[in-house]
Each structure stands twice: as structure tokens, then as C-alpha cells.
Amino acid sequence: MEDEQGGRREHAEVIVVGAGVIGTSTALALARHGHDVLVIDRGSAIGHGSTSSSAGIIRLHADDPVSCSLAMEALPLWESWRDFLRAPDDEEMAQFVRCGSVILDHGDGATDRYAEVLASCGAAAEQLDAAGLLELAPYLDIHRFGPPVDITNDAFWVEPTELLQGALHTPASGYVGDPALAAKNLADAAAREGARFRLRSEVSGFDHSDETWTVRLADGVNLTAQVVVNAAGPHSAHINALAGVGDDFTVGVRQLREELHHVPAPPGVNLERDGVHVVDSDLGINFRPEGGGAFLVGSNGAECDPVTVVDDPDDFSAQVSVRSWDRQVLRLARRVRGLTVPPRPRGVVGLYDATDDWAPIYDTTAREGFVVAMGTSGNQFKTAPVVGDLMRQIVESALEKEQAPAVLHGQTTGREFPGAAFSRQRTAVAARSRG
Ligand SMILES: Cc1cc2nc3c(=O)[nH]c(=O)nc-3n(C[C@H](O)[C@H](O)[C@H](O)COP(=O)(O)OP(=O)(O)OC[C@H]3O[C@@H](n4cnc5c(N)ncnc54)[C@H](O)[C@@H]3O)c2cc1C
């Protein structure tokens, strides 16, 4: 087909902008429900946006029941990944590693609050005393080092005298070591259901008329659709601006630069057997086992850690910084007995598309036929297999020219999720924690 300027034109019922874990999951759910979907991404490979730098932690604990339930709904899908995606036996699949999470108890009441939320969602959790924590992860130093301070602060180096009280253990949590592969698996599954993919295709603008969205690509091609889904990760605010969307949002979104560091475990530590995801608010870090006998460590967003807001998601340093490495890895060395700090920093850098309240925005917008799956805030990898189907429900409302449904349904158990929790116009609860 040609458009009025003589350029090539391709049509789909739904165009998804972004082939990260959220866009591909959305495409799969839509294709499974018989919709004609086209996913476009400016990159040359699936899942190579912020998804590729994700820590891939699938944790169940959360500040609120909606987040916890969403993670609970997604967990069985990660556990049965090949079956869920109806993938052939010879397809390389992302692996869910069930290592469990421990949330260290340093007496601030957080573990009691998490335990309450987990119980209300039916998630298994056990309180460990200090001996139980050591039995689970014998390489941990269970002293209390906090509250977290910068390593330039003398208090960081003071020898601790008190011990942690123990930890809250969620044995079902885990991680996916190759998040980009998970997105590729979703894309391959969507393609098997008929979804189309167009890589190396950068969106440069939109037009909307006669109930049709025209998606303009930088290479001059125009695409048309009834509904557009903005799943552009840290570029979602830019895509909204191109579409003239976002003025009525009451929830703000910022792009935050985050580093994860890769540190070999001390000799004798067997992370395949004893590895566990550790949430350590006492030191302001969290870490999980990484393949090859190493830890992957990141910040918990402690107050002493600088927040790096990135104005242009195409312009930030993708190199691990020595300053950030020292800050995170020296803390890890406090918690893991015998850990030596390698001389050369190693890790990944990525951007969070972070909202004011660390909850995502899954919603329709003021412009008919334009919906958003954005603000994933460094925590929506784990929920992605479920989010795809929630987005499918929102897209189907948009196709009917309706607002997002008041109640969304999880496809695993039928759990209900209030649409208001993901609304672009919610009142952001700023006190919520991110990790
Ligand atoms: C460092 C880090 C650690 C994280 N750790 C965890 C974790 O442990 N657990 C967890 O649950 N979550 C975690 N997250 C969050 C999670 O990984 C993200 O929320 C999720 O991967 C976002 O996926 P997405 O598909 O929305 O975005 P992306 O993966 O960024 O995909 C967006 C796509 O849009 C494309 N795009 C952008 N602009 C355009 C354009 N103009 N035209 C065409 N295409 C465009 C990009 O190329 C990209 O491929 C982490 C995130 C980061 C950055």
C-alpha cells in the first residue's frame, strides 16, 4: 500500500512501540486473542533496551498487595516458561532459577510489614532467626552495619557490634539470568501466533485522524493502526510527547541511571547450592547469585546514594563508574565474608523508567486509541508475562473506544487487579519503596 506522499505503508490493528519484555508480552497476549499486531523497535535485536540490563529478580515481597499479587500471578508462568510460551523443545529458553529471597531484619519493622502483605496474598514466607539465616546462607556476615552511609563517611568503617535479628524468607522467589532472552522467547511465541516484528524502525512522529493512527518512521515509512501501545521503556515519555499525550498525567516519570556490579564470590562459597537473593536495607544494597560463581549487586535506593536523573535517554554514560562500583561493592564486602574487591569494575548500566510512586502506568490516554505501558520503575520484569495480558485487556477497551477497565484479570488464577492502581491519573503514594 502507498500513502499520499507515495511512501510505503503497512497496516495493523495494533502497533506496539518497543520490543522489550513488556512490548513482546503485550504482543503475545494480543496475538493469542486473535488480534493483528505489529511490533516496532528501533534496535536491531529484541529485548536490547532496558530489559537487557535488568537484574531479572522475580521477588514476591512488596509494599502493597497489588504488586505482590501481580508477582504471584506471574511466578507460575516463569516456572513453566516453555509450556506457557508453547515453545518447541529445541528453542533456547530463559531459565527461572528459584533461589529464594531473604529480607534482612535490622529492626525497622519492614519485615513485619512485608510478612503481612505476603500473607494477605497467600505467598509462603517464613521468619528466620539469625541462626536460620546463617544456615541458609553461611557466607553472610550477620552484623548490623547500618544505617547505610556513603563509604566516604567514617561511620561506614566502624566495626559493628550488634547482630541482625534474622530475615524474612520467601523460598519461591528467584531470578531469570538472561532477561533479553526472555523477551526474545516472548517475541518468538508472539510470532508463532501471527504477530509481526519490524526492527531497525525508529518512530519519529504520529498523526491521528479518522480513527486511525499513522506512525511515522525515521526512514520515511508510514504505518497505520487503530491502536498504538507505547511500550518504549525509558523512551516512553519521548514517544508520548511525539503523540501529544501526557499533559493530564498526575504521575510523573523520570529516567534514572542505575548500575549493577558483577563480583566473584569468595573461594569455597557455593552459590549454586547456597545462593539466595538478599535484600539488605541495613547496607542499602540487594544482591543475587549470578552464573559462574558471582554476585550481582545493585543499590536499594538508600538515602545516601545519589539519584542520577537522565534528561535524554540517548545521552548517558553506559560505562560502569569506579565511584559507584566502590560504593556498592565495598558494601557487599561488608556483608559477604571473605569477599575481595576485584581491581577492575565489571557490570551493566541501565535506565529505570521510574514513576513518582514506583508503580507502573498501564492505561489508556486522553487521545483515543493511544495506550501506555510505561513507568515500569525498575521492577516490572518479573510481572511482564502477566502485564502482557493486562495490556491486552486495556487495548481491547481502546479498540471499543472505552477507557481502561476498572478491573483487570490475571490469566493464571483470575485474580482481580484494580485498574486504578496503574492509572495515569492516580494519586502517587510517594512514601512507597522501590526495592
Ligand atoms: C538496571 C536495571 C535493573 C532492573 N532489575 C529488575 C529486577 O531485578 N526485577 C524486575 O522485575 N525488574 C527489574 N528492572 C526493570 C525491568 O527490567 C524493566 O521494567 C523492563 O525490562 C522494561 O521493559 P520495557 O519493555 O518496558 O522497556 P525496554 O526493554 O527498554 O524496551 C523498550 C524498547 O523500545 C524501543 N524504543 C525506544 N524508543 C523507540 C523509538 N523511537 N522507536 C522505536 N522503538 C523505540 C527500545 O529500542 C527498546 O527496545 C530493572 C531495570 C534496570 C534498568
Short mmCIF file of C-alpha atoms and ligand atoms in Angstrom, two decimals:
data_model
loop_
_atom_site.label_atom_id
_atom_site.label_comp_id
_atom_site.label_asym_id
_atom_site.label_seq_id
_atom_site.Cartn_x
_atom_site.Cartn_y
_atom_site.Cartn_z
CA MET A 1 0.00 0.00 0.00
CA GLU A 2 1.19 3.59 -0.66
CA ASP A 3 0.34 6.73 1.28
CA GLU A 4 -0.45 10.11 -0.20
CA GLN A 5 3.25 11.07 -0.22
CA GLY A 6 4.00 7.97 -2.24
CA GLY A 7 5.75 6.25 0.70
CA ARG A 8 5.24 2.59 1.62
CA ARG A 9 2.55 1.97 4.20
CA GLU A 10 1.76 -1.05 6.32
CA HIS A 11 -1.35 -1.50 8.46
CA ALA A 12 -2.04 -3.40 11.67
CA GLU A 13 -4.94 -3.39 14.06
CA VAL A 14 -2.49 -2.67 16.90
CA ILE A 15 1.04 -1.28 16.71
CA VAL A 16 3.25 -1.82 19.75
CA VAL A 17 6.18 0.58 20.00
CA GLY A 18 9.01 -1.24 21.78
CA ALA A 19 10.18 -4.85 21.65
CA GLY A 20 11.31 -5.10 25.27
CA VAL A 21 9.84 -7.59 27.69
CA ILE A 22 6.66 -5.50 28.09
CA GLY A 23 6.04 -4.90 24.38
CA THR A 24 6.68 -8.51 23.40
CA SER A 25 4.48 -9.83 26.19
CA THR A 26 1.71 -7.46 25.10
CA ALA A 27 2.11 -8.64 21.50
CA LEU A 28 1.87 -12.28 22.58
CA ALA A 29 -1.32 -11.76 24.56
CA LEU A 30 -2.92 -9.76 21.74
CA ALA A 31 -1.94 -12.29 19.08
CA ARG A 32 -3.26 -15.14 21.21
CA HIS A 33 -6.60 -13.37 21.31
CA GLY A 34 -6.72 -13.09 17.54
CA HIS A 35 -5.54 -9.50 17.11
CA ASP A 36 -3.39 -8.35 14.23
CA VAL A 37 -0.25 -6.93 15.89
CA LEU A 38 2.87 -5.25 14.58
CA VAL A 39 5.75 -4.58 17.00
CA ILE A 40 8.31 -1.98 16.01
CA ASP A 41 11.64 -1.28 17.61
CA ARG A 42 14.49 0.96 16.62
CA GLY A 43 17.04 -1.58 17.85
CA SER A 44 18.47 -4.42 15.83
CA ALA A 45 17.51 -7.15 18.30
CA ILE A 46 14.61 -7.99 20.59
CA GLY A 47 14.99 -7.06 24.25
CA HIS A 48 18.06 -4.91 23.83
CA GLY A 49 16.64 -1.81 25.51
CA SER A 50 16.48 -1.51 29.29
CA THR A 51 15.34 -5.14 29.52
CA SER A 52 18.86 -6.28 28.64
CA SER A 53 20.33 -4.60 31.74
CA SER A 54 17.70 -5.91 34.13
CA ALA A 55 18.73 -7.91 37.18
CA GLY A 56 15.78 -10.17 36.37
CA ILE A 57 14.83 -10.69 40.01
CA ILE A 58 11.42 -12.27 40.46
CA ARG A 59 10.58 -11.33 44.02
CA LEU A 60 7.26 -11.76 45.73
CA HIS A 61 7.58 -9.31 48.61
CA ALA A 62 6.21 -5.83 48.02
CA ASP A 63 4.86 -2.84 49.89
CA ASP A 64 1.33 -3.34 48.68
CA PRO A 65 -0.97 -6.29 47.92
CA VAL A 66 -1.46 -5.35 44.24
CA SER A 67 2.27 -5.58 43.49
CA CYS A 68 2.61 -8.78 45.49
CA SER A 69 -0.41 -10.38 43.77
CA LEU A 70 0.89 -9.40 40.36
CA ALA A 71 4.21 -11.10 41.12
CA MET A 72 2.34 -14.15 42.46
CA GLU A 73 0.30 -14.29 39.27
CA ALA A 74 3.46 -14.17 37.14
CA LEU A 75 5.55 -16.66 39.09
CA PRO A 76 3.92 -19.85 37.72
CA LEU A 77 4.44 -18.52 34.20
CA TRP A 78 8.18 -18.09 34.79
CA GLU A 79 8.28 -21.56 36.35
CA SER A 80 6.65 -23.15 33.31
CA TRP A 81 8.18 -20.80 30.74
CA ARG A 82 8.45 -23.26 27.84
CA ASP A 83 4.90 -24.55 28.33
CA PHE A 84 3.50 -21.06 28.79
CA LEU A 85 5.10 -19.99 25.51
CA ARG A 86 4.26 -23.27 23.75
CA ALA A 87 7.87 -23.31 22.59
CA PRO A 88 9.41 -26.21 20.70
CA ASP A 89 11.81 -28.45 22.63
CA ASP A 90 14.87 -27.19 20.75
CA GLU A 91 14.26 -23.47 21.40
CA GLU A 92 16.76 -21.86 23.77
CA MET A 93 14.74 -20.61 26.71
CA ALA A 94 15.38 -18.18 29.55
CA GLN A 95 15.65 -20.08 32.83
CA PHE A 96 13.95 -19.19 36.08
CA VAL A 97 16.27 -20.02 38.99
CA ARG A 98 14.41 -20.46 42.26
CA CYS A 99 16.96 -19.26 44.82
CA GLY A 100 14.54 -17.63 47.30
CA SER A 101 14.82 -14.12 48.77
CA VAL A 102 15.81 -13.08 52.26
CA ILE A 103 14.88 -9.63 53.52
CA LEU A 104 17.32 -8.92 56.30
CA ASP A 105 15.72 -7.80 59.55
CA HIS A 106 17.59 -4.91 61.10
CA GLY A 107 14.80 -3.90 63.42
CA ASP A 108 12.98 -1.25 61.35
CA GLY A 109 9.73 -3.23 61.15
CA ALA A 110 9.94 -3.70 57.37
CA THR A 111 9.96 -7.49 57.50
CA ASP A 112 6.74 -7.48 59.58
CA ARG A 113 5.07 -5.25 57.01
CA TYR A 114 6.23 -7.45 54.14
CA ALA A 115 5.09 -10.57 56.01
CA GLU A 116 1.63 -9.07 56.39
CA VAL A 117 1.33 -8.24 52.67
CA LEU A 118 2.67 -11.66 51.65
CA ALA A 119 0.19 -13.41 53.97
CA SER A 120 -2.70 -11.37 52.59
CA CYS A 121 -1.77 -12.61 49.09
CA GLY A 122 -1.26 -16.22 50.11
CA ALA A 123 2.51 -16.19 49.47
CA ALA A 124 4.65 -18.53 51.56
CA ALA A 125 7.12 -16.75 53.82
CA GLU A 126 8.99 -17.74 56.97
CA GLN A 127 10.72 -15.71 59.66
CA LEU A 128 14.30 -16.87 60.15
CA ASP A 129 16.27 -16.12 63.27
CA ALA A 130 19.97 -15.31 62.93
CA ALA A 131 20.95 -18.99 63.11
CA GLY A 132 18.39 -19.90 60.47
CA LEU A 133 19.70 -17.15 58.20
CA LEU A 134 23.26 -18.45 58.56
CA GLU A 135 22.14 -21.98 57.87
CA LEU A 136 20.59 -20.81 54.61
CA ALA A 137 23.47 -18.54 53.53
CA PRO A 138 26.57 -19.42 55.60
CA TYR A 139 28.76 -16.87 53.80
CA LEU A 140 26.83 -13.88 55.20
CA ASP A 141 28.19 -11.66 57.92
CA ILE A 142 25.08 -11.10 60.00
CA HIS A 143 26.27 -8.00 61.84
CA ARG A 144 24.28 -4.79 61.69
CA PHE A 145 26.28 -2.24 59.72
CA GLY A 146 23.60 0.36 59.09
CA PRO A 147 22.04 2.76 58.70
CA PRO A 148 23.53 2.99 55.19
CA VAL A 149 26.07 5.76 54.77
CA ASP A 150 28.42 6.65 51.97
CA ILE A 151 31.80 4.93 52.05
CA THR A 152 33.46 8.35 52.47
CA ASN A 153 31.71 8.63 55.83
CA ASP A 154 33.82 7.38 58.76
CA ALA A 155 30.71 5.64 60.16
CA PHE A 156 30.89 3.18 57.28
CA TRP A 157 34.16 1.79 58.63
CA VAL A 158 33.17 1.46 62.27
CA GLU A 159 33.32 -2.17 63.42
CA PRO A 160 29.80 -3.41 64.15
CA THR A 161 28.82 -4.91 67.48
CA GLU A 162 25.15 -5.79 67.07
CA LEU A 163 23.65 -8.61 65.07
CA LEU A 164 20.73 -8.67 62.66
CA GLN A 165 17.56 -10.13 64.13
CA GLY A 166 17.20 -12.60 61.28
CA ALA A 167 15.36 -12.35 58.00
CA LEU A 168 12.07 -12.91 56.23
CA HIS A 169 12.47 -15.73 53.73
CA THR A 170 10.32 -16.18 50.61
CA PRO A 171 11.52 -19.52 49.21
CA ALA A 172 9.57 -19.24 45.92
CA SER A 173 11.34 -16.08 44.67
CA GLY A 174 14.21 -16.26 42.19
CA TYR A 175 15.64 -14.69 39.09
CA VAL A 176 15.99 -15.01 35.34
CA GLY A 177 19.64 -14.67 34.35
CA ASP A 178 19.09 -13.61 30.74
CA PRO A 179 16.25 -11.06 30.55
CA ALA A 180 16.86 -10.25 26.86
CA LEU A 181 16.43 -13.94 26.02
CA ALA A 182 13.13 -13.91 27.93
CA ALA A 183 11.94 -11.05 25.70
CA LYS A 184 13.10 -12.96 22.63
CA ASN A 185 11.20 -16.04 23.82
CA LEU A 186 8.06 -13.90 24.17
CA ALA A 187 8.60 -12.42 20.71
CA ASP A 188 9.10 -15.85 19.13
CA ALA A 189 5.92 -17.08 20.82
CA ALA A 190 4.04 -14.00 19.57
CA ALA A 191 5.38 -14.58 16.05
CA ARG A 192 4.13 -18.17 16.18
CA GLU A 193 0.68 -16.70 16.89
CA GLY A 194 0.96 -14.36 13.91
CA ALA A 195 2.43 -11.16 15.39
CA ARG A 196 4.77 -9.28 13.06
CA PHE A 197 8.03 -7.59 14.09
CA ARG A 198 9.84 -4.73 12.46
CA LEU A 199 13.29 -3.98 13.89
CA ARG A 200 15.61 -1.05 13.00
CA SER A 201 12.48 1.07 12.74
CA GLU A 202 12.57 4.27 14.76
CA VAL A 203 9.34 6.13 15.46
CA SER A 204 9.79 9.80 14.62
CA GLY A 205 6.20 11.05 14.82
CA PHE A 206 2.47 10.34 14.83
CA ASP A 207 -0.65 11.63 13.11
CA HIS A 208 -4.16 10.83 14.24
CA SER A 209 -7.24 11.25 12.10
CA ASP A 210 -10.36 9.35 11.10
CA GLU A 211 -9.89 6.84 13.92
CA THR A 212 -6.51 5.86 12.51
CA TRP A 213 -3.06 6.42 13.94
CA THR A 214 -0.27 6.94 11.47
CA VAL A 215 3.11 6.02 12.91
CA ARG A 216 5.89 7.82 11.08
CA LEU A 217 9.24 6.11 10.99
CA ALA A 218 12.58 7.87 10.64
CA ASP A 219 13.26 6.03 7.37
CA GLY A 220 10.18 7.60 5.74
CA VAL A 221 7.88 4.61 6.05
CA ASN A 222 4.39 5.27 7.45
CA LEU A 223 2.48 2.61 9.35
CA THR A 224 -1.16 2.77 10.36
CA ALA A 225 -3.15 1.24 13.20
CA GLN A 226 -6.35 1.60 15.16
CA VAL A 227 -4.50 1.44 18.46
CA VAL A 228 -0.90 2.29 19.36
CA VAL A 229 0.73 0.91 22.52
CA ASN A 230 3.63 2.91 23.89
CA ALA A 231 5.96 0.31 25.44
CA ALA A 232 9.15 2.23 24.75
CA GLY A 233 10.67 1.84 28.23
CA PRO A 234 12.85 4.83 29.16
CA HIS A 235 11.87 6.45 25.84
CA SER A 236 8.15 6.28 26.64
CA ALA A 237 7.92 9.94 27.72
CA HIS A 238 9.51 10.94 24.41
CA ILE A 239 7.04 8.76 22.48
CA ASN A 240 4.16 10.33 24.47
CA ALA A 241 5.43 13.78 23.54
CA LEU A 242 5.53 12.82 19.85
CA ALA A 243 1.90 11.67 20.14
CA GLY A 244 0.76 14.75 22.07
CA VAL A 245 -0.05 12.64 25.11
CA GLY A 246 0.80 13.08 28.77
CA ASP A 247 -0.49 16.54 29.81
CA ASP A 248 -3.21 15.05 32.00
CA PHE A 249 -0.95 12.53 33.77
CA THR A 250 -0.86 13.11 37.53
CA VAL A 251 2.02 10.65 37.97
CA GLY A 252 5.45 11.88 36.96
CA VAL A 253 8.07 9.74 35.21
CA ARG A 254 11.84 10.20 35.31
CA GLN A 255 14.66 8.21 33.78
CA LEU A 256 17.18 7.11 36.38
CA ARG A 257 20.62 5.70 35.65
CA GLU A 258 21.37 2.53 37.59
CA GLU A 259 24.45 0.32 37.81
CA LEU A 260 24.65 -3.37 38.66
CA HIS A 261 28.03 -4.86 39.52
CA HIS A 262 29.35 -8.30 38.95
CA VAL A 263 31.62 -9.62 41.74
CA PRO A 264 33.15 -13.11 42.06
CA ALA A 265 32.18 -14.96 45.23
CA PRO A 266 34.94 -15.83 47.71
CA PRO A 267 36.61 -19.23 47.28
CA GLY A 268 34.62 -22.02 48.92
CA VAL A 269 31.26 -20.29 48.58
CA ASN A 270 28.93 -22.49 46.56
CA LEU A 271 26.29 -20.16 45.14
CA GLU A 272 24.65 -22.88 43.09
CA ARG A 273 23.76 -24.58 46.36
CA ASP A 274 23.64 -21.67 48.83
CA GLY A 275 22.86 -18.70 46.59
CA VAL A 276 19.93 -16.56 47.71
CA HIS A 277 18.64 -13.13 46.72
CA VAL A 278 19.46 -10.83 49.63
CA VAL A 279 17.54 -7.60 50.27
CA ASP A 280 19.83 -5.68 52.58
CA SER A 281 18.36 -2.36 53.66
CA ASP A 282 20.86 -2.32 56.52
CA LEU A 283 23.59 -1.62 53.95
CA GLY A 284 21.37 -0.21 51.18
CA ILE A 285 22.07 -2.92 48.61
CA ASN A 286 20.50 -6.03 47.23
CA PHE A 287 22.27 -8.89 45.53
CA ARG A 288 21.62 -12.23 43.94
CA PRO A 289 23.71 -15.11 42.69
CA GLU A 290 24.92 -14.79 39.11
CA GLY A 291 26.08 -17.64 36.89
CA GLY A 292 29.74 -18.57 37.18
CA GLY A 293 30.01 -18.23 40.95
CA ALA A 294 29.49 -14.49 41.27
CA PHE A 295 27.15 -11.95 42.86
CA LEU A 296 25.18 -9.31 41.02
CA VAL A 297 24.78 -6.32 43.32
CA GLY A 298 22.75 -3.12 42.99
CA SER A 299 21.58 -0.25 45.15
CA ASN A 300 18.35 -0.33 47.14
CA GLY A 301 17.98 3.40 46.70
CA ALA A 302 19.31 4.26 50.15
CA GLU A 303 19.10 7.95 51.00
CA CYS A 304 22.88 8.30 50.95
CA ASP A 305 23.05 7.12 47.34
CA PRO A 306 22.95 9.80 44.66
CA VAL A 307 20.00 9.73 42.28
CA THR A 308 21.13 10.19 38.69
CA VAL A 309 18.29 11.62 36.63
CA VAL A 310 18.91 11.39 32.89
CA ASP A 311 17.24 14.11 30.78
CA ASP A 312 17.91 12.43 27.44
CA PRO A 313 17.72 8.60 27.44
CA ASP A 314 20.01 8.59 24.41
CA ASP A 315 22.70 10.51 26.25
CA PHE A 316 24.06 8.85 29.38
CA SER A 317 27.28 7.04 30.24
CA ALA A 318 26.89 3.32 29.68
CA GLN A 319 30.22 2.65 31.42
CA VAL A 320 30.39 1.33 34.97
CA SER A 321 31.79 4.14 37.14
CA VAL A 322 34.54 3.50 39.68
CA ARG A 323 32.71 5.66 42.22
CA SER A 324 29.51 3.62 42.02
CA TRP A 325 31.45 0.34 41.94
CA ASP A 326 33.27 1.25 45.15
CA ARG A 327 30.05 2.35 46.81
CA GLN A 328 28.19 -0.89 46.08
CA VAL A 329 30.96 -3.47 46.11
CA LEU A 330 32.51 -2.29 49.39
CA ARG A 331 29.10 -2.67 50.98
CA LEU A 332 28.82 -6.15 49.54
CA ALA A 333 32.24 -6.91 51.01
CA ARG A 334 30.84 -5.94 54.42
CA ARG A 335 28.01 -8.46 54.09
CA VAL A 336 29.82 -11.37 52.42
CA ARG A 337 32.65 -12.79 54.50
CA GLY A 338 35.95 -13.20 52.66
CA LEU A 339 34.87 -11.23 49.59
CA THR A 340 37.72 -9.42 47.88
CA VAL A 341 37.08 -6.39 45.71
CA PRO A 342 38.37 -7.07 42.19
CA PRO A 343 40.66 -4.35 40.80
CA ARG A 344 38.60 -3.85 37.63
CA PRO A 345 34.96 -2.80 37.81
CA ARG A 346 32.56 -5.01 35.91
CA GLY A 347 28.82 -4.72 35.47
CA VAL A 348 25.94 -3.26 33.49
CA VAL A 349 24.34 0.16 33.31
CA GLY A 350 20.67 0.74 32.51
CA LEU A 351 17.84 3.21 32.86
CA TYR A 352 14.80 2.87 35.06
CA ASP A 353 11.65 4.47 33.65
CA ALA A 354 10.64 5.43 37.18
CA THR A 355 7.34 6.92 38.33
CA ASP A 356 6.84 9.06 41.44
CA ASP A 357 5.47 6.09 43.35
CA TRP A 358 7.49 3.26 41.77
CA ALA A 359 4.35 1.69 40.29
CA PRO A 360 3.82 1.33 36.54
CA ILE A 361 1.31 3.14 34.30
CA TYR A 362 -0.83 0.72 32.30
CA ASP A 363 -3.68 2.79 30.92
CA THR A 364 -5.50 4.41 28.05
CA THR A 365 -4.81 8.12 27.48
CA ALA A 366 -6.76 11.25 26.64
CA ARG A 367 -6.13 10.56 22.95
CA GLU A 368 -8.41 7.82 21.69
CA GLY A 369 -6.54 4.73 20.55
CA PHE A 370 -3.23 5.59 22.24
CA VAL A 371 -2.42 3.47 25.29
CA VAL A 372 0.65 3.29 27.51
CA ALA A 373 2.64 0.51 29.19
CA MET A 374 5.30 2.66 30.81
CA GLY A 375 6.84 3.75 34.11
CA THR A 376 7.97 0.22 34.82
CA SER A 377 10.20 1.64 37.56
CA GLY A 378 12.91 -0.97 37.75
CA ASN A 379 10.51 -3.64 38.97
CA GLN A 380 8.25 -4.87 36.19
CA PHE A 381 10.42 -7.50 34.54
CA LYS A 382 9.06 -10.03 37.00
CA THR A 383 5.44 -9.22 36.17
CA ALA A 384 5.89 -8.94 32.39
CA PRO A 385 4.25 -12.29 31.47
CA VAL A 386 1.08 -11.11 33.22
CA VAL A 387 1.31 -7.47 32.19
CA GLY A 388 1.04 -8.51 28.54
CA ASP A 389 -2.44 -9.85 29.15
CA LEU A 390 -3.44 -6.86 31.31
CA MET A 391 -2.39 -4.66 28.39
CA ARG A 392 -4.42 -6.85 26.05
CA GLN A 393 -7.49 -6.05 28.15
CA ILE A 394 -6.71 -2.32 28.03
CA VAL A 395 -6.11 -2.43 24.26
CA GLU A 396 -9.43 -4.21 23.73
CA SER A 397 -11.14 -1.37 25.65
CA ALA A 398 -9.35 1.14 23.44
CA LEU A 399 -10.50 -0.71 20.32
CA GLU A 400 -14.05 -0.29 21.66
CA LYS A 401 -13.29 3.43 22.28
CA GLU A 402 -13.61 2.93 26.01
CA GLN A 403 -11.42 3.86 28.95
CA ALA A 404 -9.23 1.20 30.60
CA PRO A 405 -11.32 -1.36 32.51
CA ALA A 406 -11.89 -0.68 36.21
CA VAL A 407 -10.86 -4.25 36.96
CA LEU A 408 -8.21 -6.27 35.16
CA HIS A 409 -7.93 -10.05 35.41
CA GLY A 410 -4.81 -12.15 35.78
CA GLN A 411 -4.72 -15.01 33.29
CA THR A 412 -3.21 -17.57 35.69
CA THR A 413 -5.70 -17.54 38.55
CA GLY A 414 -8.23 -14.92 37.51
CA ARG A 415 -7.04 -12.67 40.37
CA GLU A 416 -8.52 -9.20 40.06
CA PHE A 417 -6.36 -6.08 39.83
CA PRO A 418 -7.86 -2.62 40.22
CA GLY A 419 -7.18 -0.57 37.09
CA ALA A 420 -6.83 2.47 39.36
CA ALA A 421 -3.55 1.03 40.71
CA PHE A 422 -2.00 1.54 37.25
CA SER A 423 -3.86 4.70 36.28
CA ARG A 424 -2.07 7.66 34.73
CA GLN A 425 -4.26 9.81 36.95
CA ARG A 426 -3.78 8.13 40.33
CA THR A 427 -2.58 9.93 43.40
CA ALA A 428 1.02 8.84 43.73
CA VAL A 429 1.94 7.47 47.15
CA ALA A 430 5.43 8.91 47.40
CA ALA A 431 6.50 7.01 50.51
CA ARG A 432 6.41 3.67 48.75
CA SER A 433 9.79 1.97 48.50
CA ARG A 434 11.25 0.80 45.23
CA GLY A 435 13.02 -2.33 46.22
C1 LIG B 1 19.45 -1.87 35.90
C2 LIG B 1 18.05 -2.44 35.95
C3 LIG B 1 17.76 -3.47 36.83
C4 LIG B 1 16.47 -3.99 36.89
N1 LIG B 1 16.20 -5.04 37.72
C5 LIG B 1 14.96 -5.58 37.76
C6 LIG B 1 14.69 -6.71 38.57
O1 LIG B 1 15.57 -7.25 39.22
N2 LIG B 1 13.42 -7.21 38.58
C7 LIG B 1 12.41 -6.63 37.87
O2 LIG B 1 11.29 -7.12 37.96
N3 LIG B 1 12.65 -5.56 37.08
C8 LIG B 1 13.89 -5.04 37.01
N4 LIG B 1 14.15 -3.97 36.21
C9 LIG B 1 13.04 -3.39 35.45
C10 LIG B 1 12.71 -4.13 34.19
O3 LIG B 1 13.84 -4.73 33.66
C11 LIG B 1 12.09 -3.13 33.23
O4 LIG B 1 10.96 -2.56 33.85
C12 LIG B 1 11.65 -3.78 31.94
O5 LIG B 1 12.69 -4.55 31.38
C13 LIG B 1 11.23 -2.70 30.96
O6 LIG B 1 10.85 -3.32 29.77
P1 LIG B 1 10.19 -2.48 28.63
O7 LIG B 1 9.82 -3.44 27.57
O8 LIG B 1 9.14 -1.59 29.18
O9 LIG B 1 11.36 -1.47 28.14
P2 LIG B 1 12.64 -1.72 27.23
O10 LIG B 1 13.25 -3.04 27.45
O11 LIG B 1 13.51 -0.53 27.44
O12 LIG B 1 12.06 -1.72 25.76
C14 LIG B 1 11.67 -0.53 25.12
C15 LIG B 1 12.03 -0.66 23.66
O13 LIG B 1 11.56 0.50 22.99
C16 LIG B 1 12.45 0.77 21.93
N5 LIG B 1 12.30 2.16 21.52
C17 LIG B 1 12.59 3.27 22.24
N6 LIG B 1 12.36 4.37 21.51
C18 LIG B 1 11.91 3.96 20.30
C19 LIG B 1 11.51 4.62 19.10
N7 LIG B 1 11.52 5.96 18.98
N8 LIG B 1 11.13 3.88 18.05
C20 LIG B 1 11.11 2.51 18.11
N9 LIG B 1 11.49 1.83 19.24
C21 LIG B 1 11.87 2.55 20.31
C22 LIG B 1 13.83 0.47 22.52
O14 LIG B 1 14.75 0.19 21.50
C23 LIG B 1 13.55 -0.71 23.43
O15 LIG B 1 13.89 -1.95 22.84
C24 LIG B 1 15.45 -3.44 36.08
C25 LIG B 1 15.73 -2.42 35.18
C26 LIG B 1 17.03 -1.92 35.11
C27 LIG B 1 17.33 -0.82 34.13
#
